[in-house]
Amino acid sequence: DLAEGKPTMPIILARQKANAADANLITEAIEQGDRTKFTDVKRIIDATGALDATIAQAHEEAKAAQAQLKALPESIYTQALAAIADIAIQRNN
């Protein structure tokens, strides 16, 4: 995603939480699609806790979605949607 200039949630959160120099490094890496800065960007993501925050947010959103599904009559469709929410937060890539 970094090489394609796609600012994913961990990158967005890291940029928000980082100091000015690190935030600028992330911005430059995204704008230039600079893969050589991947290690530095990963270090910033780790240091800011952005990945953990992203995972926590994903869990919250999945739980909220599943709670909304409970308002609907149970069916194979609501069960499938609930399963999709579970699968989405179990991804590793």
Short mmCIF file of C-alpha atoms in Angstrom, two decimals:
data_model
loop_
_atom_site.label_atom_id
_atom_site.label_comp_id
_atom_site.label_asym_id
_atom_site.label_seq_id
_atom_site.Cartn_x
_atom_site.Cartn_y
_atom_site.Cartn_z
CA ASP A 1 0.00 0.00 0.00
CA LEU A 2 2.84 2.36 0.79
CA ALA A 3 4.38 1.90 -2.66
CA GLU A 4 1.01 2.65 -4.26
CA GLY A 5 0.48 5.78 -2.17
CA LYS A 6 -2.47 4.31 -0.29
CA PRO A 7 -2.69 5.72 3.23
CA THR A 8 -4.12 2.83 5.25
CA MET A 9 -5.44 3.23 8.79
CA PRO A 10 -2.13 2.31 10.51
CA ILE A 11 -0.32 4.87 8.36
CA ILE A 12 -2.94 7.54 9.03
CA LEU A 13 -2.85 6.95 12.79
CA ALA A 14 0.95 6.81 12.87
CA ARG A 15 1.15 10.12 11.04
CA GLN A 16 -1.30 11.68 13.51
CA LYS A 17 0.56 10.37 16.57
CA ALA A 18 4.13 10.87 15.31
CA ASN A 19 6.38 13.83 15.89
CA ALA A 20 6.70 16.33 13.05
CA ALA A 21 9.81 14.77 11.51
CA ASP A 22 8.34 11.27 11.47
CA ALA A 23 4.99 12.54 10.17
CA ASN A 24 6.82 14.27 7.32
CA LEU A 25 8.75 11.08 6.55
CA ILE A 26 5.48 9.15 6.28
CA THR A 27 3.95 11.83 4.05
CA GLU A 28 6.96 11.80 1.73
CA ALA A 29 6.99 8.00 1.57
CA ILE A 30 3.30 7.94 0.59
CA GLU A 31 3.54 10.77 -1.93
CA GLN A 32 6.64 9.30 -3.58
CA GLY A 33 5.67 5.63 -3.24
CA ASP A 34 9.13 5.18 -1.77
CA ARG A 35 9.61 1.55 -0.78
CA THR A 36 13.07 2.31 0.59
CA LYS A 37 11.40 4.10 3.51
CA PHE A 38 9.29 1.06 4.44
CA THR A 39 11.51 0.14 7.40
CA ASP A 40 11.34 3.68 8.75
CA VAL A 41 7.56 3.84 8.31
CA LYS A 42 7.16 0.45 10.02
CA ARG A 43 9.30 1.69 12.92
CA ILE A 44 7.05 4.74 13.28
CA ILE A 45 3.90 2.60 13.11
CA ASP A 46 5.31 0.35 15.85
CA ALA A 47 6.52 3.24 18.01
CA THR A 48 3.20 5.07 17.90
CA GLY A 49 1.08 1.98 18.58
CA ALA A 50 -0.83 2.69 15.37
CA LEU A 51 -1.22 -0.97 14.42
CA ASP A 52 -2.61 -1.92 17.83
CA ALA A 53 -4.99 1.06 17.66
CA THR A 54 -6.12 -0.03 14.19
CA ILE A 55 -6.79 -3.57 15.37
CA ALA A 56 -8.73 -2.29 18.38
CA GLN A 57 -10.81 -0.02 16.13
CA ALA A 58 -11.52 -2.93 13.77
CA HIS A 59 -12.77 -5.03 16.68
CA GLU A 60 -15.01 -2.20 17.87
CA GLU A 61 -16.48 -1.70 14.40
CA ALA A 62 -17.07 -5.43 13.95
CA LYS A 63 -18.85 -5.66 17.31
CA ALA A 64 -20.96 -2.62 16.44
CA ALA A 65 -21.92 -4.15 13.11
CA GLN A 66 -22.84 -7.44 14.75
CA ALA A 67 -24.93 -5.60 17.35
CA GLN A 68 -26.87 -3.87 14.57
CA LEU A 69 -27.51 -7.23 12.92
CA LYS A 70 -29.27 -8.43 16.08
CA ALA A 71 -32.05 -5.95 15.36
CA LEU A 72 -32.86 -7.89 12.18
CA PRO A 73 -34.66 -11.22 12.01
CA GLU A 74 -32.12 -14.03 12.14
CA SER A 75 -31.47 -15.62 8.77
CA ILE A 76 -28.66 -17.17 6.80
CA TYR A 77 -27.92 -13.66 5.53
CA THR A 78 -27.50 -12.07 8.95
CA GLN A 79 -25.43 -15.07 10.03
CA ALA A 80 -23.22 -14.64 6.97
CA LEU A 81 -22.77 -10.93 7.64
CA ALA A 82 -21.84 -11.63 11.27
CA ALA A 83 -19.32 -14.22 10.08
CA ILE A 84 -17.82 -11.73 7.62
CA ALA A 85 -17.28 -9.28 10.48
CA ASP A 86 -15.45 -12.01 12.43
CA ILE A 87 -13.33 -12.97 9.43
CA ALA A 88 -12.44 -9.35 8.68
CA ILE A 89 -10.86 -8.84 12.10
CA GLN A 90 -8.95 -12.12 11.90
CA ARG A 91 -7.03 -11.11 8.75
CA ASN A 92 -3.28 -10.77 9.05
CA ASN A 93 -2.52 -8.77 5.90
#
